[in-house]
Amino acid sequence: MKGIEILTKEPILELSKTLSIICMILFAIFIISLISVFIFIVKGYRKHIIIFAIISLVSLSSTFIIQSYTKPTGRYKYKVTIDKSVSMIEVYEKYNVIEQDGKIWTIEDKKNK
């Protein structure tokens, strides 16, 4: 667009809904296991502490590994400067405005419906 100078361009990444749900379940397992570890520490059950500590570590590391499977959406996030000659209505029609920091605007492509 004329009058908009692009300073940086970053691809917008997303995780599939299925993987997002799996991550939430694994994170819940991590929290429950961690609470169990603390309960077993108080009660002195050594074998249970080790088992639930391993479950905690495996579920947390699995969550981080799954998070690395993001895919590009085809949309981009830009840091730009906008000239005064540009119609702001036009900018808002074509882009989602995320923030403005002085003269630097952060915008992203709108989702295709």
PDB file of C-alpha atoms in Angstrom:
ATOM      1  CA  MET A   1       0.000   0.000   0.000  1.00  0.00           C
ATOM      2  CA  LYS A   2       1.383   3.379  -0.949  1.00  0.00           C
ATOM      3  CA  GLY A   3       2.402   5.527   2.024  1.00  0.00           C
ATOM      4  CA  ILE A   4       3.036   2.578   4.362  1.00  0.00           C
ATOM      5  CA  GLU A   5       6.672   1.694   5.028  1.00  0.00           C
ATOM      6  CA  ILE A   6       7.191  -1.867   6.279  1.00  0.00           C
ATOM      7  CA  LEU A   7       9.863  -2.076   8.990  1.00  0.00           C
ATOM      8  CA  THR A   8       9.484  -5.772   9.874  1.00  0.00           C
ATOM      9  CA  LYS A   9       7.385  -8.664   8.536  1.00  0.00           C
ATOM     10  CA  GLU A  10       6.714 -11.803  10.617  1.00  0.00           C
ATOM     11  CA  PRO A  11       4.605 -14.806   9.611  1.00  0.00           C
ATOM     12  CA  ILE A  12       1.640 -15.556  11.861  1.00  0.00           C
ATOM     13  CA  LEU A  13       1.821 -19.159  13.082  1.00  0.00           C
ATOM     14  CA  GLU A  14      -0.916 -21.323  14.564  1.00  0.00           C
ATOM     15  CA  LEU A  15      -1.353 -24.724  16.150  1.00  0.00           C
ATOM     16  CA  SER A  16      -4.138 -26.994  14.886  1.00  0.00           C
ATOM     17  CA  LYS A  17      -7.184 -27.303  17.148  1.00  0.00           C
ATOM     18  CA  THR A  18      -6.507 -30.981  17.806  1.00  0.00           C
ATOM     19  CA  LEU A  19      -2.946 -30.318  18.934  1.00  0.00           C
ATOM     20  CA  SER A  20      -4.151 -27.403  21.068  1.00  0.00           C
ATOM     21  CA  ILE A  21      -6.580 -29.684  22.886  1.00  0.00           C
ATOM     22  CA  ILE A  22      -3.870 -32.318  23.379  1.00  0.00           C
ATOM     23  CA  CYS A  23      -1.580 -29.625  24.828  1.00  0.00           C
ATOM     24  CA  MET A  24      -4.278 -28.520  27.278  1.00  0.00           C
ATOM     25  CA  ILE A  25      -4.856 -32.110  28.404  1.00  0.00           C
ATOM     26  CA  LEU A  26      -1.108 -32.725  28.831  1.00  0.00           C
ATOM     27  CA  PHE A  27      -0.755 -29.495  30.791  1.00  0.00           C
ATOM     28  CA  ALA A  28      -3.643 -30.529  33.067  1.00  0.00           C
ATOM     29  CA  ILE A  29      -1.918 -33.889  33.630  1.00  0.00           C
ATOM     30  CA  PHE A  30       1.269 -31.990  34.482  1.00  0.00           C
ATOM     31  CA  ILE A  31      -0.519 -29.834  37.084  1.00  0.00           C
ATOM     32  CA  ILE A  32      -2.293 -32.821  38.659  1.00  0.00           C
ATOM     33  CA  SER A  33       0.957 -34.819  38.758  1.00  0.00           C
ATOM     34  CA  LEU A  34       2.837 -31.928  40.298  1.00  0.00           C
ATOM     35  CA  ILE A  35       0.209 -31.521  43.021  1.00  0.00           C
ATOM     36  CA  SER A  36       0.384 -35.293  43.626  1.00  0.00           C
ATOM     37  CA  VAL A  37       4.175 -35.086  44.008  1.00  0.00           C
ATOM     38  CA  PHE A  38       3.818 -32.441  46.712  1.00  0.00           C
ATOM     39  CA  ILE A  39       1.157 -34.498  48.511  1.00  0.00           C
ATOM     40  CA  PHE A  40       3.345 -37.622  48.388  1.00  0.00           C
ATOM     41  CA  ILE A  41       6.356 -35.638  49.660  1.00  0.00           C
ATOM     42  CA  VAL A  42       4.335 -34.677  52.741  1.00  0.00           C
ATOM     43  CA  LYS A  43       3.175 -38.267  53.262  1.00  0.00           C
ATOM     44  CA  GLY A  44       6.631 -39.720  52.557  1.00  0.00           C
ATOM     45  CA  TYR A  45       5.715 -42.100  49.704  1.00  0.00           C
ATOM     46  CA  ARG A  46       9.052 -42.307  47.863  1.00  0.00           C
ATOM     47  CA  LYS A  47       7.981 -44.648  45.055  1.00  0.00           C
ATOM     48  CA  HIS A  48       4.922 -42.517  44.253  1.00  0.00           C
ATOM     49  CA  ILE A  49       7.013 -39.338  44.235  1.00  0.00           C
ATOM     50  CA  ILE A  50       9.328 -40.752  41.580  1.00  0.00           C
ATOM     51  CA  ILE A  51       6.485 -42.060  39.398  1.00  0.00           C
ATOM     52  CA  PHE A  52       4.513 -38.814  39.464  1.00  0.00           C
ATOM     53  CA  ALA A  53       7.645 -36.691  38.993  1.00  0.00           C
ATOM     54  CA  ILE A  54       8.397 -38.670  35.819  1.00  0.00           C
ATOM     55  CA  ILE A  55       4.786 -38.255  34.640  1.00  0.00           C
ATOM     56  CA  SER A  56       5.075 -34.502  35.289  1.00  0.00           C
ATOM     57  CA  LEU A  57       8.293 -34.169  33.311  1.00  0.00           C
ATOM     58  CA  VAL A  58       7.048 -36.287  30.394  1.00  0.00           C
ATOM     59  CA  SER A  59       3.750 -34.416  30.098  1.00  0.00           C
ATOM     60  CA  LEU A  60       5.423 -30.993  30.321  1.00  0.00           C
ATOM     61  CA  SER A  61       8.131 -31.850  27.799  1.00  0.00           C
ATOM     62  CA  SER A  62       5.506 -33.350  25.456  1.00  0.00           C
ATOM     63  CA  THR A  63       3.559 -30.098  25.641  1.00  0.00           C
ATOM     64  CA  PHE A  64       6.643 -28.112  24.621  1.00  0.00           C
ATOM     65  CA  ILE A  65       7.429 -30.521  21.791  1.00  0.00           C
ATOM     66  CA  ILE A  66       3.877 -30.312  20.424  1.00  0.00           C
ATOM     67  CA  GLN A  67       4.018 -26.502  20.612  1.00  0.00           C
ATOM     68  CA  SER A  68       6.864 -26.594  18.082  1.00  0.00           C
ATOM     69  CA  TYR A  69       4.488 -28.015  15.446  1.00  0.00           C
ATOM     70  CA  THR A  70       3.044 -24.657  14.472  1.00  0.00           C
ATOM     71  CA  LYS A  71       2.284 -23.960  10.852  1.00  0.00           C
ATOM     72  CA  PRO A  72       2.205 -20.682   8.933  1.00  0.00           C
ATOM     73  CA  THR A  73      -1.255 -19.279   8.284  1.00  0.00           C
ATOM     74  CA  GLY A  74      -0.267 -17.328   5.184  1.00  0.00           C
ATOM     75  CA  ARG A  75      -0.928 -14.115   7.089  1.00  0.00           C
ATOM     76  CA  TYR A  76       1.712 -11.713   8.365  1.00  0.00           C
ATOM     77  CA  LYS A  77       2.244  -9.276  11.219  1.00  0.00           C
ATOM     78  CA  TYR A  78       3.981  -6.032  10.266  1.00  0.00           C
ATOM     79  CA  LYS A  79       5.639  -3.173  12.097  1.00  0.00           C
ATOM     80  CA  VAL A  80       5.083  -0.144   9.875  1.00  0.00           C
ATOM     81  CA  THR A  81       5.143   3.607   9.694  1.00  0.00           C
ATOM     82  CA  ILE A  82       2.098   5.199   8.099  1.00  0.00           C
ATOM     83  CA  ASP A  83       2.326   8.421   6.109  1.00  0.00           C
ATOM     84  CA  LYS A  84      -0.253  11.140   6.783  1.00  0.00           C
ATOM     85  CA  SER A  85      -1.478  10.855   3.184  1.00  0.00           C
ATOM     86  CA  VAL A  86      -2.816   7.333   3.844  1.00  0.00           C
ATOM     87  CA  SER A  87      -6.498   7.006   4.663  1.00  0.00           C
ATOM     88  CA  MET A  88      -6.811   5.353   8.071  1.00  0.00           C
ATOM     89  CA  ILE A  89     -10.205   3.979   7.040  1.00  0.00           C
ATOM     90  CA  GLU A  90      -8.431   2.083   4.261  1.00  0.00           C
ATOM     91  CA  VAL A  91      -5.827   0.771   6.735  1.00  0.00           C
ATOM     92  CA  TYR A  92      -8.536  -0.465   9.116  1.00  0.00           C
ATOM     93  CA  GLU A  93     -10.401  -2.120   6.210  1.00  0.00           C
ATOM     94  CA  LYS A  94      -7.350  -4.108   5.068  1.00  0.00           C
ATOM     95  CA  TYR A  95      -5.535  -4.795   8.368  1.00  0.00           C
ATOM     96  CA  ASN A  96      -6.159  -5.532  12.034  1.00  0.00           C
ATOM     97  CA  VAL A  97      -4.409  -2.820  14.020  1.00  0.00           C
ATOM     98  CA  ILE A  98      -2.792  -4.428  17.052  1.00  0.00           C
ATOM     99  CA  GLU A  99      -0.992  -1.479  18.645  1.00  0.00           C
ATOM    100  CA  GLN A 100       0.596   1.882  18.063  1.00  0.00           C
ATOM    101  CA  ASP A 101       3.846   2.908  19.720  1.00  0.00           C
ATOM    102  CA  GLY A 102       4.562   6.479  18.717  1.00  0.00           C
ATOM    103  CA  LYS A 103       4.918   6.490  14.937  1.00  0.00           C
ATOM    104  CA  ILE A 104       5.321   2.712  14.700  1.00  0.00           C
ATOM    105  CA  TRP A 105       2.145   0.730  14.112  1.00  0.00           C
ATOM    106  CA  THR A 106       1.778  -3.038  14.529  1.00  0.00           C
ATOM    107  CA  ILE A 107      -0.750  -4.425  12.050  1.00  0.00           C
ATOM    108  CA  GLU A 108      -1.643  -7.855  10.715  1.00  0.00           C
ATOM    109  CA  ASP A 109      -3.410  -9.170   7.641  1.00  0.00           C
ATOM    110  CA  LYS A 110      -7.105  -9.785   8.193  1.00  0.00           C
ATOM    111  CA  LYS A 111      -8.294 -13.388   8.157  1.00  0.00           C
ATOM    112  CA  ASN A 112      -9.814 -14.590   4.908  1.00  0.00           C
ATOM    113  CA  LYS A 113     -13.362 -15.732   5.515  1.00  0.00           C
TER     114      LYS A 113
END
